[in-house]
CSV table of N, CA and C in Angstrom, one decimal:
chain,number,residue,atom,x,y,z
P,1,THR,N,-0.1,5.5,14.7
P,1,THR,CA,0.1,4.2,15.4
P,1,THR,C,-1.1,3.3,15.2
P,2,GLN,N,-0.9,2.0,15.6
P,2,GLN,CA,-2.0,1.1,15.4
P,2,GLN,C,-3.2,1.5,16.3
P,3,GLU,N,-2.9,2.0,17.5
P,3,GLU,CA,-4.0,2.4,18.4
P,3,GLU,C,-4.9,3.5,17.8
P,4,VAL,N,-4.2,4.4,17.1
P,4,VAL,CA,-5.0,5.5,16.5
P,4,VAL,C,-5.8,5.0,15.4
P,5,VAL,N,-5.2,4.1,14.5
P,5,VAL,CA,-6.0,3.6,13.4
P,5,VAL,C,-7.2,2.8,13.9
P,6,LEU,N,-7.0,1.9,15.0
P,6,LEU,CA,-8.0,1.1,15.5
P,6,LEU,C,-9.1,2.0,16.1
P,7,ASN,N,-8.8,3.1,16.8
P,7,ASN,CA,-9.8,4.0,17.4
P,7,ASN,C,-10.6,4.7,16.3
P,8,MET,N,-9.9,5.0,15.2
P,8,MET,CA,-10.6,5.7,14.1
P,8,MET,C,-11.5,4.8,13.3
P,9,PHE,N,-11.1,3.6,13.0
P,9,PHE,CA,-11.9,2.7,12.1
P,9,PHE,C,-12.7,1.7,12.8
P,10,ARG,N,-12.5,1.3,14.0
P,10,ARG,CA,-13.3,0.3,14.7
P,10,ARG,C,-14.8,0.7,14.8
P,11,PRO,N,-15.1,1.9,15.1
P,11,PRO,CA,-16.6,2.3,15.1
P,11,PRO,C,-17.2,2.2,13.8
P,12,ILE,N,-16.4,2.6,12.8
P,12,ILE,CA,-17.0,2.6,11.4
P,12,ILE,C,-17.2,1.2,10.8
P,13,PHE,N,-16.2,0.4,11.0
P,13,PHE,CA,-16.2,-0.9,10.4
P,13,PHE,C,-16.7,-2.0,11.3
P,14,GLU,N,-15.9,-2.2,12.4
P,14,GLU,CA,-16.2,-3.4,13.2
P,14,GLU,C,-17.6,-3.2,13.9
P,15,ASP,N,-17.8,-2.1,14.6
P,15,ASP,CA,-19.0,-1.9,15.3
P,15,ASP,C,-20.2,-1.8,14.4
P,16,TYR,N,-20.1,-1.0,13.4
P,16,TYR,CA,-21.3,-0.8,12.5
P,16,TYR,C,-21.6,-2.0,11.7
P,17,LEU,N,-20.5,-2.6,11.0
P,17,LEU,CA,-20.8,-3.8,10.2
P,17,LEU,C,-21.3,-5.0,11.0
P,18,ASN,N,-20.8,-5.2,12.2
P,18,ASN,CA,-21.3,-6.3,13.0
P,18,ASN,C,-22.7,-6.0,13.4
P,19,SER,N,-23.1,-4.8,13.7
P,19,SER,CA,-24.5,-4.6,14.1
P,19,SER,C,-25.5,-4.7,12.9
P,20,GLU,N,-25.0,-4.3,11.7
P,20,GLU,CA,-25.8,-4.4,10.5
P,20,GLU,C,-25.9,-5.8,9.9
P,21,ILE,N,-24.7,-6.4,9.8
P,21,ILE,CA,-24.6,-7.7,9.0
P,21,ILE,C,-25.1,-8.9,9.8
P,22,GLU,N,-25.0,-8.8,11.2
P,22,GLU,CA,-25.4,-10.0,12.0
P,22,GLU,C,-26.9,-10.4,11.8
P,23,ARG,N,-27.7,-9.4,11.4
P,23,ARG,CA,-29.1,-9.7,11.1
P,23,ARG,C,-29.3,-10.6,9.9
P,24,TYR,N,-28.3,-10.6,9.0
P,24,TYR,CA,-28.4,-11.4,7.8
P,24,TYR,C,-27.5,-12.6,7.7
P,25,LEU,N,-26.3,-12.4,8.2
P,25,LEU,CA,-25.3,-13.5,8.1
P,25,LEU,C,-24.6,-13.7,9.4
P,26,PRO,N,-24.2,-15.0,9.7
P,26,PRO,CA,-23.5,-15.3,10.9
P,26,PRO,C,-22.0,-15.0,10.8
P,27,VAL,N,-21.6,-13.8,10.6
P,27,VAL,CA,-20.2,-13.4,10.5
P,27,VAL,C,-19.9,-12.3,11.4
P,28,LYS,N,-18.6,-12.2,11.8
P,28,LYS,CA,-18.1,-11.2,12.7
P,28,LYS,C,-17.0,-10.4,12.0
P,29,PHE,N,-17.0,-9.1,12.1
P,29,PHE,CA,-15.9,-8.3,11.5
P,29,PHE,C,-15.0,-7.9,12.7
P,30,SER,N,-13.7,-8.0,12.4
P,30,SER,CA,-12.6,-7.5,13.4
P,30,SER,C,-11.7,-6.6,12.6
P,31,VAL,N,-11.4,-5.4,13.1
P,31,VAL,CA,-10.4,-4.5,12.5
P,31,VAL,C,-9.0,-5.0,12.8
P,32,VAL,N,-8.2,-5.2,11.8
P,32,VAL,CA,-6.8,-5.5,12.0
P,32,VAL,C,-6.0,-4.5,11.2
P,33,VAL,N,-5.0,-4.0,11.8
P,33,VAL,CA,-4.1,-3.0,11.2
P,33,VAL,C,-3.1,-3.8,10.4
P,34,VAL,N,-3.2,-3.6,9.0
P,34,VAL,CA,-2.2,-4.4,8.2
P,34,VAL,C,-1.0,-3.5,7.9
P,35,ASP,N,0.1,-4.1,7.5
P,35,ASP,CA,1.3,-3.4,7.2
P,35,ASP,C,2.0,-2.7,8.4
P,36,ALA,N,1.6,-3.2,9.6
P,36,ALA,CA,2.2,-2.6,10.8
P,36,ALA,C,3.7,-3.2,10.9
P,37,ASN,N,3.9,-4.4,10.3
P,37,ASN,CA,5.2,-5.0,10.3
P,37,ASN,C,5.2,-6.0,9.1
P,38,GLN,N,6.3,-6.6,8.8
P,38,GLN,CA,6.4,-7.5,7.7
P,38,GLN,C,5.5,-8.7,7.8
P,39,SER,N,5.2,-9.1,9.0
P,39,SER,CA,4.3,-10.3,9.1
P,39,SER,C,2.8,-10.0,9.0
P,40,THR,N,2.5,-8.8,9.0
P,40,THR,CA,1.0,-8.4,8.9
P,40,THR,C,0.7,-7.6,7.6
P,41,THR,N,1.4,-7.9,6.5
P,41,THR,CA,1.1,-7.3,5.3
P,41,THR,C,-0.3,-7.8,4.8
P,42,ALA,N,-1.0,-7.0,4.1
P,42,ALA,CA,-2.3,-7.5,3.6
P,42,ALA,C,-2.2,-8.7,2.8
P,43,GLU,N,-1.1,-8.7,2.0
P,43,GLU,CA,-0.9,-9.9,1.1
P,43,GLU,C,-0.7,-11.2,1.9
P,44,ARG,N,0.1,-11.1,2.9
P,44,ARG,CA,0.4,-12.3,3.8
P,44,ARG,C,-0.9,-12.8,4.5
P,45,LEU,N,-1.7,-11.8,4.9
P,45,LEU,CA,-2.9,-12.2,5.6
P,45,LEU,C,-3.9,-12.7,4.7
P,46,ILE,N,-4.0,-12.2,3.4
P,46,ILE,CA,-4.9,-12.8,2.4
P,46,ILE,C,-4.4,-14.2,2.1
P,47,ASP,N,-3.1,-14.4,1.8
P,47,ASP,CA,-2.6,-15.7,1.5
P,47,ASP,C,-2.8,-16.7,2.5
P,48,SER,N,-2.8,-16.3,3.8
P,48,SER,CA,-3.0,-17.3,4.9
P,48,SER,C,-4.5,-17.5,5.2
P,49,GLY,N,-5.4,-16.8,4.5
P,49,GLY,CA,-6.8,-16.9,4.8
P,49,GLY,C,-7.3,-16.2,6.0
P,50,GLN,N,-6.5,-15.2,6.5
P,50,GLN,CA,-6.9,-14.5,7.7
P,50,GLN,C,-7.6,-13.1,7.4
P,51,LEU,N,-7.6,-12.7,6.1
P,51,LEU,CA,-8.2,-11.5,5.7
P,51,LEU,C,-9.2,-11.7,4.7
P,52,ASP,N,-10.4,-11.2,4.9
P,52,ASP,CA,-11.5,-11.4,4.0
P,52,ASP,C,-12.1,-10.1,3.5
P,53,PHE,N,-11.7,-9.0,4.1
P,53,PHE,CA,-12.3,-7.7,3.8
P,53,PHE,C,-11.2,-6.7,4.0
P,54,LEU,N,-11.0,-5.8,3.0
P,54,LEU,CA,-9.9,-4.8,3.1
P,54,LEU,C,-10.4,-3.4,2.8
P,55,TYR,N,-10.1,-2.5,3.6
P,55,TYR,CA,-10.3,-1.1,3.4
P,55,TYR,C,-9.0,-0.4,3.1
P,56,SER,N,-8.8,0.1,2.0
P,56,SER,CA,-7.5,0.7,1.6
P,56,SER,C,-7.6,1.7,0.6
P,57,THR,N,-6.5,2.2,0.1
P,57,THR,CA,-6.4,3.2,-1.0
P,57,THR,C,-6.9,2.5,-2.3
P,58,ALA,N,-7.3,3.4,-3.2
P,58,ALA,CA,-7.7,2.9,-4.5
P,58,ALA,C,-6.6,2.1,-5.2
P,59,GLY,N,-5.4,2.6,-5.2
P,59,GLY,CA,-4.3,2.0,-5.8
P,59,GLY,C,-4.0,0.6,-5.2
P,60,ARG,N,-4.1,0.5,-3.9
P,60,ARG,CA,-3.9,-0.8,-3.3
P,60,ARG,C,-5.0,-1.7,-3.7
P,61,MET,N,-6.2,-1.3,-3.7
P,61,MET,CA,-7.3,-2.1,-4.1
P,61,MET,C,-7.2,-2.6,-5.5
P,62,ALA,N,-6.7,-1.8,-6.4
P,62,ALA,CA,-6.5,-2.2,-7.8
P,62,ALA,C,-5.5,-3.4,-7.8
P,63,CYS,N,-4.4,-3.3,-7.0
P,63,CYS,CA,-3.4,-4.4,-6.9
P,63,CYS,C,-4.1,-5.6,-6.4
P,64,VAL,N,-4.8,-5.5,-5.3
P,64,VAL,CA,-5.5,-6.7,-4.6
P,64,VAL,C,-6.5,-7.3,-5.6
P,65,GLU,N,-7.2,-6.4,-6.3
P,65,GLU,CA,-8.2,-6.9,-7.2
P,65,GLU,C,-7.5,-7.7,-8.3
P,66,ALA,N,-6.4,-7.2,-8.9
P,66,ALA,CA,-5.7,-7.9,-10.0
P,66,ALA,C,-5.0,-9.2,-9.5
P,67,GLU,N,-4.4,-9.1,-8.3
P,67,GLU,CA,-3.6,-10.2,-7.8
P,67,GLU,C,-4.5,-11.4,-7.3
P,68,TYR,N,-5.6,-11.0,-6.6
P,68,TYR,CA,-6.3,-12.1,-5.9
P,68,TYR,C,-7.8,-12.2,-6.4
P,69,GLY,N,-8.1,-11.4,-7.4
P,69,GLY,CA,-9.5,-11.6,-7.9
P,69,GLY,C,-10.6,-11.0,-7.0
P,70,TRP,N,-10.2,-10.2,-6.0
P,70,TRP,CA,-11.2,-9.6,-5.1
P,70,TRP,C,-12.0,-8.6,-5.9
P,71,ILE,N,-13.2,-8.3,-5.4
P,71,ILE,CA,-14.1,-7.4,-6.1
P,71,ILE,C,-14.2,-6.1,-5.2
P,72,VAL,N,-14.0,-5.0,-5.8
P,72,VAL,CA,-14.2,-3.7,-5.0
P,72,VAL,C,-15.7,-3.5,-4.9
P,73,ILE,N,-16.2,-3.4,-3.7
P,73,ILE,CA,-17.7,-3.2,-3.5
P,73,ILE,C,-18.1,-1.7,-3.3
P,74,ALA,N,-17.1,-0.9,-3.0
P,74,ALA,CA,-17.4,0.5,-2.8
P,74,ALA,C,-16.1,1.3,-3.1
P,75,SER,N,-16.2,2.4,-3.7
P,75,SER,CA,-15.0,3.2,-4.1
P,75,SER,C,-15.4,4.7,-4.1
P,76,ALA,N,-14.4,5.5,-3.8
P,76,ALA,CA,-14.6,6.9,-3.9
P,76,ALA,C,-14.0,7.4,-5.2
P,77,GLN,N,-14.5,8.4,-5.7
P,77,GLN,CA,-14.0,9.0,-7.0
P,77,GLN,C,-13.3,10.3,-6.7
P,78,ALA,N,-12.1,10.4,-7.3
P,78,ALA,CA,-11.4,11.7,-7.2
P,78,ALA,C,-11.8,12.6,-8.3
P,79,HIS,N,-11.6,13.9,-8.1
P,79,HIS,CA,-11.9,14.9,-9.1
P,79,HIS,C,-10.6,15.5,-9.6
P,80,PHE,N,-10.5,15.6,-10.9
P,80,PHE,CA,-9.3,16.2,-11.5
P,80,PHE,C,-9.8,17.0,-12.7
P,81,SER,N,-9.5,18.3,-12.7
P,81,SER,CA,-10.0,19.2,-13.7
P,81,SER,C,-11.5,19.1,-13.9
P,82,ASP,N,-12.2,19.1,-12.8
P,82,ASP,CA,-13.7,19.0,-12.8
P,82,ASP,C,-14.3,17.7,-13.4
P,83,LYS,N,-13.5,16.7,-13.5
P,83,LYS,CA,-13.9,15.4,-14.0
P,83,LYS,C,-13.7,14.3,-12.9
P,84,GLU,N,-14.6,13.4,-12.8
P,84,GLU,CA,-14.4,12.2,-11.9
P,84,GLU,C,-13.4,11.3,-12.5
P,85,THR,N,-12.6,10.7,-11.6
P,85,THR,CA,-11.6,9.7,-12.1
P,85,THR,C,-11.3,8.7,-11.0
P,86,ALA,N,-11.0,7.5,-11.3
P,86,ALA,CA,-10.6,6.5,-10.4
P,86,ALA,C,-9.1,6.2,-10.7
P,87,ALA,N,-8.5,6.9,-11.6
P,87,ALA,CA,-7.1,6.7,-12.0
P,87,ALA,C,-6.2,7.0,-10.9
P,88,GLN,N,-5.2,6.1,-10.8
P,88,GLN,CA,-4.1,6.3,-9.8
P,88,GLN,C,-2.8,6.3,-10.5
P,89,GLY,N,-1.8,6.8,-9.9
P,89,GLY,CA,-0.5,6.8,-10.6
P,89,GLY,C,0.6,6.6,-9.6
P,90,SER,N,1.8,6.4,-10.1
P,90,SER,CA,3.0,6.2,-9.3
P,90,SER,C,4.2,6.4,-10.2
P,91,LEU,N,5.3,6.7,-9.6
P,91,LEU,CA,6.5,6.9,-10.4
P,91,LEU,C,7.7,6.2,-9.6
P,92,ILE,N,8.5,5.5,-10.4
P,92,ILE,CA,9.7,4.9,-9.8
P,92,ILE,C,10.8,5.4,-10.6
P,93,TYR,N,11.8,6.0,-10.0
P,93,TYR,CA,12.9,6.7,-10.7
P,93,TYR,C,14.2,6.5,-10.1
P,94,SER,N,15.3,6.7,-10.9
P,94,SER,CA,16.7,6.8,-10.4
P,94,SER,C,17.4,7.8,-11.4
P,95,LEU,N,18.6,8.1,-11.1
P,95,LEU,CA,19.3,9.0,-11.9
P,95,LEU,C,19.9,8.3,-13.1
P,96,MET,N,19.8,8.9,-14.3
P,96,MET,CA,20.3,8.3,-15.5
P,96,MET,C,21.8,8.2,-15.4
P,97,SER,N,22.4,9.0,-14.6
P,97,SER,CA,23.9,9.0,-14.4
P,97,SER,C,24.4,8.0,-13.4
P,98,ASN,N,23.5,7.2,-12.8
P,98,ASN,CA,23.8,6.1,-11.9
P,98,ASN,C,24.1,4.9,-12.7
P,99,PRO,N,25.4,4.5,-12.9
P,99,PRO,CA,25.7,3.3,-13.8
P,99,PRO,C,25.3,2.0,-13.2
P,100,GLN,N,25.0,2.0,-11.9
P,100,GLN,CA,24.6,0.8,-11.2
P,100,GLN,C,23.2,0.4,-11.5
P,101,ILE,N,22.4,1.3,-12.0
P,101,ILE,CA,21.0,1.0,-12.2
P,101,ILE,C,20.6,1.3,-13.7
P,102,GLN,N,20.4,0.2,-14.4
P,102,GLN,CA,20.0,0.2,-15.8
P,102,GLN,C,18.6,-0.4,-16.0
P,103,ALA,N,18.2,-1.2,-15.1
P,103,ALA,CA,16.9,-1.9,-15.2
P,103,ALA,C,16.4,-2.1,-13.7
P,104,MET,N,15.1,-2.5,-13.6
P,104,MET,CA,14.5,-2.7,-12.3
P,104,MET,C,15.2,-3.8,-11.5
P,105,GLU,N,15.7,-4.8,-12.2
P,105,GLU,CA,16.4,-5.9,-11.4
P,105,GLU,C,17.6,-5.3,-10.7
P,106,ASP,N,18.2,-4.2,-11.1
P,106,ASP,CA,19.3,-3.6,-10.5
P,106,ASP,C,18.9,-2.9,-9.2
P,107,PHE,N,17.7,-2.9,-8.8
P,107,PHE,CA,17.2,-2.3,-7.6
P,107,PHE,C,17.6,-3.1,-6.4
P,108,LYS,N,17.9,-4.4,-6.6
P,108,LYS,CA,18.2,-5.3,-5.4
P,108,LYS,C,19.5,-4.8,-4.8
P,109,GLY,N,19.5,-4.7,-3.5
P,109,GLY,CA,20.6,-4.2,-2.7
P,109,GLY,C,20.8,-2.7,-2.7
P,110,LYS,N,19.9,-2.0,-3.2
P,110,LYS,CA,20.0,-0.5,-3.3
P,110,LYS,C,19.1,0.1,-2.2
P,111,ARG,N,19.3,1.4,-2.0
P,111,ARG,CA,18.6,2.2,-1.1
P,111,ARG,C,17.4,2.8,-1.8
P,112,ILE,N,16.2,2.4,-1.3
P,112,ILE,CA,14.9,2.8,-2.0
P,112,ILE,C,14.1,3.7,-1.1
P,113,GLY,N,13.6,4.8,-1.7
P,113,GLY,CA,12.7,5.7,-0.9
P,113,GLY,C,11.3,5.5,-1.4
P,114,LEU,N,10.4,5.6,-0.4
P,114,LEU,CA,9.0,5.4,-0.7
P,114,LEU,C,8.2,6.6,-0.1
P,115,GLY,N,7.0,6.8,-0.6
P,115,GLY,CA,6.1,7.8,-0.1
P,115,GLY,C,5.2,7.3,1.0
P,116,ASN,N,4.2,8.0,1.3
P,116,ASN,CA,3.2,7.6,2.3
P,116,ASN,C,2.7,6.2,2.1
P,117,VAL,N,2.8,5.4,3.2
P,117,VAL,CA,2.3,4.0,3.0
P,117,VAL,C,0.8,3.9,2.9
P,118,LEU,N,0.1,5.0,3.1
P,118,LEU,CA,-1.4,5.0,2.9
P,118,LEU,C,-1.7,5.5,1.5
P,119,SER,N,-0.7,5.9,0.7
P,119,SER,CA,-1.0,6.5,-0.6
P,119,SER,C,-1.1,5.3,-1.7
P,120,SER,N,-1.8,5.6,-2.7
P,120,SER,CA,-1.8,4.7,-3.8
P,120,SER,C,-0.5,4.5,-4.5
P,121,SER,N,0.3,5.6,-4.5
P,121,SER,CA,1.6,5.5,-5.1
P,121,SER,C,2.5,4.5,-4.4
P,122,TYR,N,2.4,4.4,-3.1
P,122,TYR,CA,3.2,3.4,-2.4
P,122,TYR,C,2.8,2.0,-2.8
P,123,HIS,N,1.5,1.8,-2.8
P,123,HIS,CA,1.0,0.4,-3.1
P,123,HIS,C,1.2,0.0,-4.6
P,124,ILE,N,1.1,1.0,-5.5
P,124,ILE,CA,1.3,0.7,-6.9
P,124,ILE,C,2.8,0.4,-7.1
P,125,SER,N,3.7,1.2,-6.5
P,125,SER,CA,5.1,1.0,-6.6
P,125,SER,C,5.5,-0.3,-6.0
P,126,ARG,N,5.0,-0.6,-4.9
P,126,ARG,CA,5.3,-1.9,-4.2
P,126,ARG,C,4.9,-3.1,-5.1
P,127,GLN,N,3.7,-3.0,-5.7
P,127,GLN,CA,3.2,-4.1,-6.6
P,127,GLN,C,4.1,-4.2,-7.8
P,128,VAL,N,4.4,-3.1,-8.4
P,128,VAL,CA,5.3,-3.1,-9.6
P,128,VAL,C,6.6,-3.8,-9.3
P,129,LEU,N,7.2,-3.4,-8.2
P,129,LEU,CA,8.4,-4.0,-7.8
P,129,LEU,C,8.3,-5.5,-7.5
P,130,ALA,N,7.2,-5.9,-6.8
P,130,ALA,CA,6.9,-7.3,-6.6
P,130,ALA,C,6.7,-8.1,-7.9
P,131,ASP,N,6.0,-7.5,-8.9
P,131,ASP,CA,5.8,-8.1,-10.2
P,131,ASP,C,7.2,-8.3,-10.9
P,132,ASN,N,8.2,-7.6,-10.5
P,132,ASN,CA,9.5,-7.7,-11.0
P,132,ASN,C,10.5,-8.4,-10.1
P,133,ASN,N,9.9,-9.2,-9.2
P,133,ASN,CA,10.6,-10.1,-8.2
P,133,ASN,C,11.5,-9.3,-7.3
P,134,ILE,N,11.0,-8.1,-6.9
P,134,ILE,CA,11.8,-7.4,-5.9
P,134,ILE,C,10.9,-7.2,-4.7
P,135,ASP,N,11.3,-7.8,-3.6
P,135,ASP,CA,10.6,-7.7,-2.3
P,135,ASP,C,11.3,-6.5,-1.5
P,136,LEU,N,10.6,-5.4,-1.3
P,136,LEU,CA,11.2,-4.3,-0.6
P,136,LEU,C,11.9,-4.6,0.7
P,137,PHE,N,11.3,-5.5,1.4
P,137,PHE,CA,11.8,-5.8,2.8
P,137,PHE,C,12.9,-6.9,2.8
P,138,LYS,N,13.1,-7.5,1.7
P,138,LYS,CA,14.2,-8.5,1.6
P,138,LYS,C,15.3,-8.1,0.7
P,139,ASP,N,15.0,-7.4,-0.4
P,139,ASP,CA,15.9,-7.1,-1.5
P,139,ASP,C,16.6,-5.8,-1.4
P,140,ALA,N,16.0,-4.8,-0.8
P,140,ALA,CA,16.6,-3.5,-0.7
P,140,ALA,C,17.6,-3.5,0.5
P,141,SER,N,18.7,-2.7,0.3
P,141,SER,CA,19.6,-2.6,1.4
P,141,SER,C,19.1,-1.7,2.5
P,142,GLN,N,18.2,-0.7,2.1
P,142,GLN,CA,17.6,0.2,3.0
P,142,GLN,C,16.3,0.7,2.4
P,143,VAL,N,15.2,0.8,3.1
P,143,VAL,CA,14.0,1.4,2.7
P,143,VAL,C,13.8,2.6,3.6
P,144,VAL,N,13.6,3.8,2.9
P,144,VAL,CA,13.3,5.0,3.7
P,144,VAL,C,12.0,5.5,3.3
P,145,PHE,N,11.1,5.8,4.3
P,145,PHE,CA,9.8,6.3,4.1
P,145,PHE,C,9.8,7.8,4.3
P,146,TYR,N,9.2,8.5,3.3
P,146,TYR,CA,9.2,9.9,3.2
P,146,TYR,C,7.9,10.5,3.5
P,147,GLY,N,6.9,9.7,3.8
P,147,GLY,CA,5.6,10.3,4.1
P,147,GLY,C,5.1,11.0,2.8
P,148,ASP,N,4.7,12.2,2.9
P,148,ASP,CA,4.3,13.0,1.8
P,148,ASP,C,5.3,14.0,1.3
P,149,SER,N,6.6,13.8,1.7
P,149,SER,CA,7.7,14.7,1.3
P,149,SER,C,8.4,14.2,0.1
P,150,TYR,N,7.6,14.2,-1.0
P,150,TYR,CA,8.2,13.7,-2.3
P,150,TYR,C,9.3,14.6,-2.8
P,151,GLY,N,9.3,15.9,-2.5
P,151,GLY,CA,10.4,16.7,-2.9
P,151,GLY,C,11.7,16.4,-2.2
P,152,ALA,N,11.6,16.0,-0.9
P,152,ALA,CA,12.8,15.6,-0.2
P,152,ALA,C,13.3,14.3,-0.7
P,153,GLN,N,12.4,13.4,-1.1
P,153,GLN,CA,12.8,12.1,-1.7
P,153,GLN,C,13.5,12.4,-3.0
P,154,LEU,N,13.0,13.2,-3.8
P,154,LEU,CA,13.7,13.5,-5.1
P,154,LEU,C,15.1,14.1,-4.9
P,155,GLN,N,15.2,15.0,-3.9
P,155,GLN,CA,16.5,15.6,-3.6
P,155,GLN,C,17.5,14.6,-3.1
P,156,ASP,N,17.0,13.6,-2.4
P,156,ASP,CA,17.9,12.6,-1.9
P,156,ASP,C,18.4,11.7,-3.0
P,157,VAL,N,17.5,11.4,-4.0
P,157,VAL,CA,18.0,10.7,-5.2
P,157,VAL,C,19.0,11.5,-6.0
P,158,ILE,N,18.7,12.8,-6.2
P,158,ILE,CA,19.6,13.7,-6.9
P,158,ILE,C,21.0,13.7,-6.2
P,159,HIS,N,21.0,13.8,-4.9
P,159,HIS,CA,22.3,13.9,-4.1
P,159,HIS,C,22.9,12.6,-3.8
P,160,GLY,N,22.3,11.5,-4.2
P,160,GLY,CA,22.9,10.2,-4.0
P,160,GLY,C,22.7,9.5,-2.6
P,161,THR,N,21.8,10.1,-1.8
P,161,THR,CA,21.5,9.5,-0.5
P,161,THR,C,20.6,8.3,-0.8
P,162,LEU,N,19.8,8.3,-1.8
P,162,LEU,CA,19.0,7.2,-2.3
P,162,LEU,C,19.4,6.8,-3.6
P,163,ASP,N,19.2,5.5,-4.0
P,163,ASP,CA,19.5,5.1,-5.3
P,163,ASP,C,18.2,5.1,-6.2
P,164,VAL,N,17.0,4.9,-5.5
P,164,VAL,CA,15.8,4.8,-6.2
P,164,VAL,C,14.7,5.5,-5.4
P,165,GLY,N,13.9,6.3,-6.1
P,165,GLY,CA,12.7,6.9,-5.4
P,165,GLY,C,11.4,6.5,-6.0
């Protein structure tokens, strides 16, 4: 919930940054939970000039960096096969046997399943769809969030409960 997120991040960001930065700059940080609903997406808040600092997943930051020219000032590195990597990935799929979907534009009006909204795969998928003129909250007939249950999402595509995963 928003309250849990605020309780978790307010001491780290709002309290700490305000106490440290105010010595150098006349700015104030406020923690805002983005993506709690359609009107508070990070993109809308950036476009309206209400968001100047974003803490998010690496995949989301890559999208914000590319779209808005923001600069990542700190990042965590993941380890894969004992090597550091900042690479992120995502997968958008449907069944080849579904004649209604031959290209991404065919996703409009379809049932779309997504993973955890805090994951890079969610943000990368959302950005790829947006780059192809598909707004999840306007163009999909239904959006189903699966959290980290990617296996259940795949099964629902296979069984026809979803059109796109």
